[in-house]
Amino acid sequence: MVQETDQARNDATESQNLAESARVRAAAAEAAATRSEQGRREMMKRLRHLESLVCGTPRSATPSREGQGLWPTRRHRR
């Protein structure tokens, strides 16, 4: 009886630890995705700037396929 109680307590503790670990990993993944998205936006901003320097008018001034809704964004794919 005591062993069963101890085993149940140990199992519950292990489950809590696994859940906390999963929450930490999910938060880290979300933070990485946010940084990646911010990096992508910054690169597009730089590209538009360079295009304006080279071409006079940025090619990116026209809406992208994503901006037109033709390609799903990362958020819509979830």
XYZ file of N, CA and C in Angstrom:
234
model
N 0.823 -1.190 0.000
C 0.000 0.000 0.000
C 0.873 1.262 0.000
N 1.889 1.292 0.869
C 2.783 2.443 0.944
C 3.569 2.577 -0.357
N 4.006 1.443 -0.907
C 4.751 1.477 -2.166
C 3.886 2.030 -3.297
N 2.621 1.639 -3.322
C 1.717 2.129 -4.367
C 1.518 3.636 -4.238
N 1.385 4.117 -3.015
C 1.217 5.550 -2.788
C 2.476 6.304 -3.218
N 3.633 5.766 -2.831
C 4.898 6.391 -3.228
C 5.054 6.400 -4.747
N 4.689 5.290 -5.384
C 4.793 5.204 -6.844
C 3.864 6.221 -7.504
N 2.648 6.341 -6.993
C 1.696 7.304 -7.552
C 2.220 8.729 -7.379
N 2.798 9.018 -6.224
C 3.359 10.346 -5.968
C 4.531 10.616 -6.919
N 5.386 9.628 -7.084
C 6.521 9.775 -8.000
C 6.058 9.986 -9.442
N 5.039 9.237 -9.840
C 4.495 9.387 -11.195
C 3.907 10.784 -11.391
N 3.195 11.278 -10.379
C 2.604 12.613 -10.469
C 3.691 13.681 -10.562
N 4.736 13.529 -9.774
C 5.846 14.482 -9.812
C 6.531 14.457 -11.172
N 6.746 13.266 -11.703
C 7.371 13.143 -13.019
C 6.497 13.787 -14.093
N 5.190 13.593 -13.996
C 4.270 14.203 -14.961
C 4.339 15.725 -14.886
N 4.395 16.255 -13.678
C 4.497 17.708 -13.516
C 5.808 18.229 -14.107
N 6.883 17.504 -13.867
C 8.179 17.917 -14.417
C 8.173 17.890 -15.942
N 7.568 16.855 -16.513
C 7.483 16.770 -17.973
C 6.633 17.903 -18.544
N 5.531 18.207 -17.873
C 4.663 19.289 -18.338
C 5.393 20.630 -18.280
N 6.115 20.865 -17.205
C 6.868 22.118 -17.084
C 7.944 22.202 -18.162
N 8.633 21.104 -18.407
C 9.653 21.070 -19.451
C 9.032 21.365 -20.816
N 7.869 20.806 -21.072
C 7.181 21.047 -22.345
C 6.783 22.516 -22.470
N 6.324 23.118 -21.382
C 5.961 24.541 -21.413
C 7.185 25.405 -21.717
N 8.298 25.078 -21.108
C 9.530 25.841 -21.343
C 9.965 25.713 -22.800
N 9.924 24.494 -23.342
C 10.314 24.286 -24.747
C 9.358 25.000 -25.697
N 8.069 24.983 -25.388
C 7.097 25.672 -26.240
C 7.340 27.180 -26.227
N 7.633 27.730 -25.061
C 7.919 29.162 -24.965
C 9.185 29.510 -25.744
N 10.196 28.663 -25.662
C 11.439 28.896 -26.404
C 11.193 28.826 -27.911
N 10.377 27.880 -28.346
C 10.060 27.754 -29.774
C 9.293 28.975 -30.268
N 8.361 29.459 -29.474
C 7.590 30.649 -29.850
C 8.505 31.868 -29.934
N 9.424 31.996 -28.987
C 10.370 33.117 -29.011
C 11.259 33.042 -30.249
N 11.707 31.845 -30.601
C 12.543 31.669 -31.791
C 11.760 32.018 -33.055
N 10.503 31.621 -33.108
C 9.670 31.936 -34.273
C 9.469 33.443 -34.394
N 9.291 34.107 -33.268
C 9.118 35.558 -33.274
C 10.386 36.240 -33.778
N 11.544 35.787 -33.277
C 12.813 36.364 -33.736
C 13.008 36.120 -35.232
N 12.649 34.943 -35.695
C 12.787 34.615 -37.105
C 11.904 35.524 -37.956
N 10.677 35.726 -37.524
C 9.746 36.597 -38.247
C 10.253 38.033 -38.253
N 10.774 38.489 -37.127
C 11.320 39.845 -37.066
C 12.521 39.975 -37.998
N 13.355 38.942 -38.037
C 14.505 38.949 -38.936
C 14.082 38.986 -40.390
N 13.041 38.220 -40.723
C 12.532 38.217 -42.098
C 12.023 39.600 -42.480
N 11.293 40.243 -41.577
C 10.776 41.584 -41.866
C 11.909 42.586 -42.049
N 12.927 42.484 -41.201
C 14.079 43.385 -41.312
C 14.797 43.175 -42.641
N 14.949 41.929 -43.064
C 15.604 41.657 -44.344
C 14.780 42.206 -45.512
N 13.465 42.095 -45.440
C 12.615 42.650 -46.499
C 12.736 44.172 -46.536
N 12.830 44.783 -45.377
C 12.998 46.234 -45.304
C 14.320 46.636 -45.961
N 15.380 45.886 -45.665
C 16.685 46.164 -46.272
C 16.646 45.945 -47.778
N 15.971 44.884 -48.210
C 15.854 44.603 -49.636
C 15.150 45.753 -50.352
N 14.049 46.234 -49.789
C 13.331 47.350 -50.418
C 14.226 48.585 -50.505
N 15.005 48.821 -49.458
C 15.911 49.970 -49.470
C 16.959 49.819 -50.579
N 17.566 48.640 -50.666
C 18.569 48.414 -51.706
C 17.959 48.498 -53.101
N 16.763 47.950 -53.267
C 16.092 48.027 -54.572
C 15.847 49.475 -54.962
N 15.453 50.291 -53.994
C 15.199 51.698 -54.311
C 16.497 52.406 -54.699
N 17.612 52.014 -54.086
C 18.898 52.611 -54.447
C 19.329 52.192 -55.847
N 19.123 50.929 -56.189
C 19.584 50.395 -57.467
C 18.607 50.706 -58.596
N 17.332 50.491 -58.366
C 16.331 50.577 -59.432
C 15.559 51.893 -59.428
N 15.622 52.617 -58.373
C 14.829 53.831 -58.281
C 13.479 53.561 -57.654
N 12.841 52.474 -58.053
C 11.554 52.078 -57.485
C 11.680 50.644 -57.009
N 11.335 50.388 -55.785
C 11.465 49.005 -55.297
C 10.472 48.072 -55.965
N 10.971 46.929 -56.415
C 10.066 45.908 -56.955
C 9.103 45.451 -55.876
N 9.556 45.504 -54.634
C 8.732 45.028 -53.526
C 7.599 45.989 -53.197
N 7.507 47.113 -53.929
C 6.430 48.055 -53.658
C 5.081 47.453 -54.028
N 5.083 46.512 -54.964
C 3.835 45.825 -55.281
C 3.568 44.799 -54.193
N 2.307 44.566 -53.879
C 2.004 43.601 -52.812
C 2.562 42.221 -53.132
N 3.127 41.603 -52.135
C 3.650 40.251 -52.313
C 2.493 39.272 -52.436
N 2.815 38.059 -52.877
C 1.769 37.029 -52.947
C 1.194 36.792 -51.561
N 2.069 36.835 -50.561
C 1.588 36.655 -49.189
C 0.686 37.821 -48.799
N 1.105 39.032 -49.157
C 0.315 40.217 -48.827
C -1.027 40.239 -49.540
N -1.081 39.642 -50.729
C -2.331 39.568 -51.474
C -3.224 38.439 -50.976
N -2.696 37.638 -50.076
C -3.484 36.533 -49.548
C -3.386 35.267 -50.381
N -2.450 35.241 -51.335
C -2.326 34.066 -52.194
C -1.504 32.970 -51.544
N -0.616 33.340 -50.641
C 0.157 32.366 -49.872
C -0.209 32.526 -48.419
N -0.424 31.438 -47.725
C -0.753 31.573 -46.298
C 0.463 32.043 -45.510
N 0.214 32.872 -44.540
C 1.295 33.289 -43.654
C 1.534 32.191 -42.639
N 2.630 32.302 -41.887
C 2.955 31.295 -40.871
C 1.809 31.182 -39.872
N 1.228 32.296 -39.522
C 0.157 32.295 -38.530
C -1.091 31.575 -39.054
N -1.390 31.724 -40.364
C -2.582 31.083 -40.923
C -2.420 29.583 -41.089
N -1.174 29.106 -41.197
C -0.947 27.674 -41.409
C -1.149 26.865 -40.148
N -1.165 27.491 -39.002
C -1.295 26.753 -37.742
C -2.618 26.071 -37.621
